[in-house]
JSON list of C-alpha atoms and ligand atoms in Angstrom, two decimals:
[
{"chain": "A", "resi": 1, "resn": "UNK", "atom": "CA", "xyz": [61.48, 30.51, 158.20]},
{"chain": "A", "resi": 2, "resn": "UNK", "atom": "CA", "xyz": [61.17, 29.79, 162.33]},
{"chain": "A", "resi": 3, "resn": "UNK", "atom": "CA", "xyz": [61.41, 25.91, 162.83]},
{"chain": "A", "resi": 4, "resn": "UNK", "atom": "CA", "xyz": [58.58, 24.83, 164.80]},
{"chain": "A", "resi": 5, "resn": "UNK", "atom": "CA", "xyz": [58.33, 21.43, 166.40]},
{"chain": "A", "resi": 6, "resn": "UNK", "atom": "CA", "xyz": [55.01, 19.80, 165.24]},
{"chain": "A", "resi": 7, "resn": "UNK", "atom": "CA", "xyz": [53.94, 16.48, 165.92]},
{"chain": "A", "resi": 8, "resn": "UNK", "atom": "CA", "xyz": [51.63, 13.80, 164.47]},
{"chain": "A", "resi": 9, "resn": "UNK", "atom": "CA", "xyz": [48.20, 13.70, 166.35]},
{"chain": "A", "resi": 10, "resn": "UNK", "atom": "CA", "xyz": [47.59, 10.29, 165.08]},
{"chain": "A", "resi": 11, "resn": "UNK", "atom": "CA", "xyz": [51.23, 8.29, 165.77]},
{"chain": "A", "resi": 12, "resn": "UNK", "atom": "CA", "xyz": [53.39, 10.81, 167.72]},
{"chain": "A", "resi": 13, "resn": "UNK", "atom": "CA", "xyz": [55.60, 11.32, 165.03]},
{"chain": "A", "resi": 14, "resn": "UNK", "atom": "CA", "xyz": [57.20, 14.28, 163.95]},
{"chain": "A", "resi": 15, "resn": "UNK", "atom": "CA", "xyz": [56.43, 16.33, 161.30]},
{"chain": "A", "resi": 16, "resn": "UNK", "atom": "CA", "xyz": [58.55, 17.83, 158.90]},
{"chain": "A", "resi": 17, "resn": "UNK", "atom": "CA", "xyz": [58.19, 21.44, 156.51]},
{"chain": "A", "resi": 18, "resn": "UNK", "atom": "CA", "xyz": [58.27, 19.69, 152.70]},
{"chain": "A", "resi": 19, "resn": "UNK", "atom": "CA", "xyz": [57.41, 21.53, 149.90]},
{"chain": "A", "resi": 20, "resn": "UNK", "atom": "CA", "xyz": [53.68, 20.73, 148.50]},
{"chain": "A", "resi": 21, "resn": "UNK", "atom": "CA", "xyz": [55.32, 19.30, 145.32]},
{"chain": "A", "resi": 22, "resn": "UNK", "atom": "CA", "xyz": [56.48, 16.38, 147.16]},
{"chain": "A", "resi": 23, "resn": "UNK", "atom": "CA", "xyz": [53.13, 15.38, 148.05]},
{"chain": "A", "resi": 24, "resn": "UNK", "atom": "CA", "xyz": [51.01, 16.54, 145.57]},
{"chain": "A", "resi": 25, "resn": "UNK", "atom": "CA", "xyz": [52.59, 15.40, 143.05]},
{"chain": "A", "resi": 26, "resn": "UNK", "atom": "CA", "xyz": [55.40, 17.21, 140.58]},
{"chain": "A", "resi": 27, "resn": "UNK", "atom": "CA", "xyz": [53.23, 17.94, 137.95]},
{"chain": "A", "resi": 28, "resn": "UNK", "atom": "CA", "xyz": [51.36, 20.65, 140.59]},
{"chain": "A", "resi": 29, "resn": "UNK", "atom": "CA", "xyz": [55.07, 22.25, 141.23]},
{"chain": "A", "resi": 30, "resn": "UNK", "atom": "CA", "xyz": [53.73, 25.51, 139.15]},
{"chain": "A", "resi": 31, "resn": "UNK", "atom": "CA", "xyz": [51.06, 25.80, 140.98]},
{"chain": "A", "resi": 32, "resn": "UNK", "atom": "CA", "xyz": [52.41, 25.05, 144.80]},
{"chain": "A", "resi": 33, "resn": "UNK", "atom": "CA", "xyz": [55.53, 26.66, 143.96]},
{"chain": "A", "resi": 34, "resn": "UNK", "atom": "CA", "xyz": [56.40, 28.30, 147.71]},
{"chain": "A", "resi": 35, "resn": "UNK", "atom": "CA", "xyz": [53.72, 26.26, 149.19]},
{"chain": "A", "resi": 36, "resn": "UNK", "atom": "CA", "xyz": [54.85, 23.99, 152.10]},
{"chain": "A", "resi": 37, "resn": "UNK", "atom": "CA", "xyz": [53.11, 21.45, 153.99]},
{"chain": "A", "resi": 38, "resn": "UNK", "atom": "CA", "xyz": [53.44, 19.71, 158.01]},
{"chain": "A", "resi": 39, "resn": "UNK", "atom": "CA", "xyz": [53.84, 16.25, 156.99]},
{"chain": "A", "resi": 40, "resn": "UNK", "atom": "CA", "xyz": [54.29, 13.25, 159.23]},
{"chain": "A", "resi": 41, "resn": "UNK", "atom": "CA", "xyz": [57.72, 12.14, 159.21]},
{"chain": "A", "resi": 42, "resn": "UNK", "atom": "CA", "xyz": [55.93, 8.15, 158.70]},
{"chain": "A", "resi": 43, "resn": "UNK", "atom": "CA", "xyz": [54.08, 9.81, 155.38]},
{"chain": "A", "resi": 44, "resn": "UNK", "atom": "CA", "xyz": [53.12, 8.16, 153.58]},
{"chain": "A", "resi": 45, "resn": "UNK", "atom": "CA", "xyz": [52.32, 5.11, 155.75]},
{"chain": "A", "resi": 46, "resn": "UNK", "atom": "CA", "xyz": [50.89, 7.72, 158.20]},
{"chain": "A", "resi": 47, "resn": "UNK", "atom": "CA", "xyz": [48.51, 9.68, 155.74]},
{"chain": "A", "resi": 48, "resn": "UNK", "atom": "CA", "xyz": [48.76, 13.49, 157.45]},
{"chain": "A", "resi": 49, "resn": "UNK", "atom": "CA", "xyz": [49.37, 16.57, 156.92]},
{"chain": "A", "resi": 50, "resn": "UNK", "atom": "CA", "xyz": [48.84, 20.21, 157.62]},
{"chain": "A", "resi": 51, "resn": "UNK", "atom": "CA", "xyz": [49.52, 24.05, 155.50]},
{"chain": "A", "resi": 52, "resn": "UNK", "atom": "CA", "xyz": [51.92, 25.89, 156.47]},
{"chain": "A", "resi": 53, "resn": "UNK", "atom": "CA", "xyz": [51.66, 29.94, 156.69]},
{"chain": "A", "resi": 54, "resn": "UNK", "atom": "CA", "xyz": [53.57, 31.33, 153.81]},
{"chain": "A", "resi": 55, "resn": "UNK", "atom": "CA", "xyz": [55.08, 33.85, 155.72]},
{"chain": "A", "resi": 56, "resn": "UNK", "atom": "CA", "xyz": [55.15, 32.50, 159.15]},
{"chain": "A", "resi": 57, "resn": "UNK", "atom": "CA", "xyz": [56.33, 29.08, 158.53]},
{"chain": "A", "resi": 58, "resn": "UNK", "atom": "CA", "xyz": [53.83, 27.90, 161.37]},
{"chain": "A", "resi": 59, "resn": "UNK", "atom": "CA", "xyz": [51.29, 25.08, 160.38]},
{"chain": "A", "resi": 60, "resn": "UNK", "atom": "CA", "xyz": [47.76, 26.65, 159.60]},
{"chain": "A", "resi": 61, "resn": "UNK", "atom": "CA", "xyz": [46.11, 23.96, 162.21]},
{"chain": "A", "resi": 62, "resn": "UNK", "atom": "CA", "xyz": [46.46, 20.43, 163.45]},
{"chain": "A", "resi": 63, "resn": "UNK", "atom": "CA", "xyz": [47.61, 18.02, 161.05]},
{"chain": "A", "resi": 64, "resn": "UNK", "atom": "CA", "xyz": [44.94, 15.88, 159.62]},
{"chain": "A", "resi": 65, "resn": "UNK", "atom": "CA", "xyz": [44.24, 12.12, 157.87]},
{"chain": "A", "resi": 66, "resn": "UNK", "atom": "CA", "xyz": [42.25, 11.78, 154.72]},
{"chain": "A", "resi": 67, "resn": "UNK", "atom": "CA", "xyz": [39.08, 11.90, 156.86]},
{"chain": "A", "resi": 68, "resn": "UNK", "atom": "CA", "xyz": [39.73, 14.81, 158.29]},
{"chain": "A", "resi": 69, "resn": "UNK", "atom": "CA", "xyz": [40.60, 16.43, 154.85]},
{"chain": "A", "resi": 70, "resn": "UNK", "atom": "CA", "xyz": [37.65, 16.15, 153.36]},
{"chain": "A", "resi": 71, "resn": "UNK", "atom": "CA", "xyz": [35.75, 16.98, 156.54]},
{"chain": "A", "resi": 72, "resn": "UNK", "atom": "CA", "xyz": [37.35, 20.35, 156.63]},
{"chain": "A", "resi": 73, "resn": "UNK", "atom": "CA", "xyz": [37.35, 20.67, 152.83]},
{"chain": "A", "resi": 74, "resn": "UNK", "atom": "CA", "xyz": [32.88, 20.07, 153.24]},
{"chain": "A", "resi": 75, "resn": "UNK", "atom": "CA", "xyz": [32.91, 22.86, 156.02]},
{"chain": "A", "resi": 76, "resn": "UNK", "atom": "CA", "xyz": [34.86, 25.05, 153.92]},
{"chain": "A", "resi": 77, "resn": "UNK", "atom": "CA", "xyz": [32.23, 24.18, 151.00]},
{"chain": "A", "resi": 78, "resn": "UNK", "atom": "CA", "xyz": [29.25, 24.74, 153.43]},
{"chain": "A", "resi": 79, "resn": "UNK", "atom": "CA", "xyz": [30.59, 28.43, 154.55]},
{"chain": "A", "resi": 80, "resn": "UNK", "atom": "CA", "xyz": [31.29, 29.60, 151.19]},
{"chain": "A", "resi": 81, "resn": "UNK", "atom": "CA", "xyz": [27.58, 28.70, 150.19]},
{"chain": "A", "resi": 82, "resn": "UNK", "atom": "CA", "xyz": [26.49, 31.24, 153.18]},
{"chain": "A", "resi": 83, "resn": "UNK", "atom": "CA", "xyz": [27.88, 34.15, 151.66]},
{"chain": "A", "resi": 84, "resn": "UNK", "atom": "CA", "xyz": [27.97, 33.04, 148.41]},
{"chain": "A", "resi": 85, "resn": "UNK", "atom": "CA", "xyz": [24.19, 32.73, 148.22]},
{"chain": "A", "resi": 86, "resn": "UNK", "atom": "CA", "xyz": [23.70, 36.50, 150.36]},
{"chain": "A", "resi": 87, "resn": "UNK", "atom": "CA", "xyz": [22.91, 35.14, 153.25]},
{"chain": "A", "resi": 88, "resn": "UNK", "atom": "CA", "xyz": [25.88, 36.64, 155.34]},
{"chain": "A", "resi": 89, "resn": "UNK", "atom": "CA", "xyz": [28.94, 38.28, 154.66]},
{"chain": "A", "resi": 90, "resn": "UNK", "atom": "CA", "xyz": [32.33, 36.24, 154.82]},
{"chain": "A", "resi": 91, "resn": "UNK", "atom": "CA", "xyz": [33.07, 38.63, 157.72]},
{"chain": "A", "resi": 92, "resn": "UNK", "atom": "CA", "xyz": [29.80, 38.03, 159.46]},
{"chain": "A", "resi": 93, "resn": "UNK", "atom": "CA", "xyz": [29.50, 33.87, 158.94]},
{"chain": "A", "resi": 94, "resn": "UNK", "atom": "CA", "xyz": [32.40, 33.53, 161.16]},
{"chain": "A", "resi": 95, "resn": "UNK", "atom": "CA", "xyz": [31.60, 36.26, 163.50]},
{"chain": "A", "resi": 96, "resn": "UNK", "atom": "CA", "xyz": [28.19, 34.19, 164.01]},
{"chain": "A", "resi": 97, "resn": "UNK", "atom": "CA", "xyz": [30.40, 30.55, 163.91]},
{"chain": "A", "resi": 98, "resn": "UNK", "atom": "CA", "xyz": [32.45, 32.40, 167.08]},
{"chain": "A", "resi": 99, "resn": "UNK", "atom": "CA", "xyz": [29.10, 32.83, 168.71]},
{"chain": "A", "resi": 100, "resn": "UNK", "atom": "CA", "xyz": [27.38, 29.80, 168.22]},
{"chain": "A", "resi": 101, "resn": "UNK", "atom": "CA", "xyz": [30.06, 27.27, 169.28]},
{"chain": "A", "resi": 102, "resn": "UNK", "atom": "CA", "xyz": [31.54, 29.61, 171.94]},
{"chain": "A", "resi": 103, "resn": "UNK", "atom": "CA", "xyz": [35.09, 29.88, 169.68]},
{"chain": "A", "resi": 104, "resn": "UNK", "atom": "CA", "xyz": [37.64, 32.61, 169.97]},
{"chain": "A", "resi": 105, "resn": "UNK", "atom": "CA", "xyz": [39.13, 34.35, 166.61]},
{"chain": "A", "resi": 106, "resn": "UNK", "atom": "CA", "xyz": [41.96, 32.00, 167.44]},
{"chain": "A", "resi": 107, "resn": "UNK", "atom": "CA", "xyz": [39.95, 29.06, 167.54]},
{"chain": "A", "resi": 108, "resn": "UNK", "atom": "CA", "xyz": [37.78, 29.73, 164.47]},
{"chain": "A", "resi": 109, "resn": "UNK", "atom": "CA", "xyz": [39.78, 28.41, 161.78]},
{"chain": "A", "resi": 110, "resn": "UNK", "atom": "CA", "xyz": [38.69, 25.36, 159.96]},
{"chain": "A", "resi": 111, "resn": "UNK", "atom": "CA", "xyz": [42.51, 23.96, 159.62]},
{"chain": "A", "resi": 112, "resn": "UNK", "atom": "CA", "xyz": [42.19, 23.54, 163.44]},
{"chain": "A", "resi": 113, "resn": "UNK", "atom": "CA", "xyz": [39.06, 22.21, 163.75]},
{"chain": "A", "resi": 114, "resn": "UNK", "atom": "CA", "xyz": [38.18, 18.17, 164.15]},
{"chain": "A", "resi": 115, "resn": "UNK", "atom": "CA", "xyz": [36.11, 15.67, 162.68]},
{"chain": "A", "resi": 116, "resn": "UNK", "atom": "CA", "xyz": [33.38, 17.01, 165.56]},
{"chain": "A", "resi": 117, "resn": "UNK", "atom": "CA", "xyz": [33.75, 20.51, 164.89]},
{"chain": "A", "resi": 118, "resn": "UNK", "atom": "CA", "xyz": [33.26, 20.38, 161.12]},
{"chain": "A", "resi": 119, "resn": "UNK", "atom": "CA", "xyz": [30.28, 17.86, 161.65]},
{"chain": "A", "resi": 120, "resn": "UNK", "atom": "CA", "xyz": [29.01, 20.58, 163.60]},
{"chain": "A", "resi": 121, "resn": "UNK", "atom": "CA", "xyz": [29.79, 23.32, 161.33]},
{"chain": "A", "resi": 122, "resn": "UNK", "atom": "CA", "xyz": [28.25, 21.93, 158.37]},
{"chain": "A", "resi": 123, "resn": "UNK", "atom": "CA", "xyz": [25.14, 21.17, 160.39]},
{"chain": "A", "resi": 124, "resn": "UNK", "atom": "CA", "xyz": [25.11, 24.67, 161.41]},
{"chain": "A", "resi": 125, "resn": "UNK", "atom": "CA", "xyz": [25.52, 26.37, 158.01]},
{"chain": "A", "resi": 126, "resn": "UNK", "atom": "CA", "xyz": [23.21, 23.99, 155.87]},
{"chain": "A", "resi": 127, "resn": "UNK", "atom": "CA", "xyz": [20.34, 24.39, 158.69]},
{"chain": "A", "resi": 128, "resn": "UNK", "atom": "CA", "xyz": [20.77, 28.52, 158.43]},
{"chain": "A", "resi": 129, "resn": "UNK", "atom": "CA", "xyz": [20.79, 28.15, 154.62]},
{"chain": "A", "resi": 130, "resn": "UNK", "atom": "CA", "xyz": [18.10, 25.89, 154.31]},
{"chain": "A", "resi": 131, "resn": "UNK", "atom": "CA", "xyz": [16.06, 27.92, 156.25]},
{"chain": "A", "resi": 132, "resn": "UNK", "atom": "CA", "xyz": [16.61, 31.22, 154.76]},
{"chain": "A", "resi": 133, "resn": "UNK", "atom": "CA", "xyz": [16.93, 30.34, 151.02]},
{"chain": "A", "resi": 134, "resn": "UNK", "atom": "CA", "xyz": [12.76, 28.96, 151.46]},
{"chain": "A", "resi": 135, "resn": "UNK", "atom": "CA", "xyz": [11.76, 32.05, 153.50]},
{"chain": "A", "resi": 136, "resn": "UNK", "atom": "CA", "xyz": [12.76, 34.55, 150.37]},
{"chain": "B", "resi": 201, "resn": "ZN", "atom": "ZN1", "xyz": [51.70, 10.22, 161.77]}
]
């Protein structure tokens, strides 16, 4: 795996490649075997962390606090309903995310996204769905 400096957005510190195990807990080791997270190097005093690509070895986005977790775990939760429900294909949900907030494929990832962006987001996807799940 490439080493990749990656720093701490909320104390400067830097990160370093652990296994998911160590943070989640050794009962999940089954399940996050190969898995590997960004963590702050002050973890767990400083509460943040990131994915890492399985095959790359690069983080998956900026690392992020509890907050930020769940914020990106909500937008996650409000895109799946999209195309869960039949409202848009997966493809087609982020193709129209792109458009609406001006992002390039690069950008559009939620891992990379801040508290702001998945505010946004969610307000984005639960207007659409609102809208079109009462006009059927
Ligand atoms: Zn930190």
């Amino acid at each position: 795996m490439k080493k990749n400096k990656v720093y701490c957005p909320y104390c400067g510190a830097e990160a370093r490649l652990r296994p998911a195990s160590a943070i989640y807990g050794d009962s999940t080791k089954a399940v996050n075997e190969d898995k590997y997270l960004y963590v702050c190097n002050r973890y767990p005093k400083c509460d943040s962390y990131v994915a890492a690509h399985k095959k790359t070895g690069l983080p998956m986005g900026s690392l992020a606090n509890k907050e930020l977790r769940h914020k990106r775990m909500l937008a996650h939760r409000a895109i799946d309903r999209l195309w869960q429900s039949g409202i848009m294909s997966t493809p087609r949900v982020y193709q129209w995310l792109q458009a609406k907030f001006g992002l390039s494929e690069k950008q559009m990832h939620i891992a990379k996204f801040s508290e702001y962006m998945c505010d946004q987001v969610i307000a984005a996807c639960d207007e659409v769905y609102n809208r079109l799940r009462t006009a059927n």
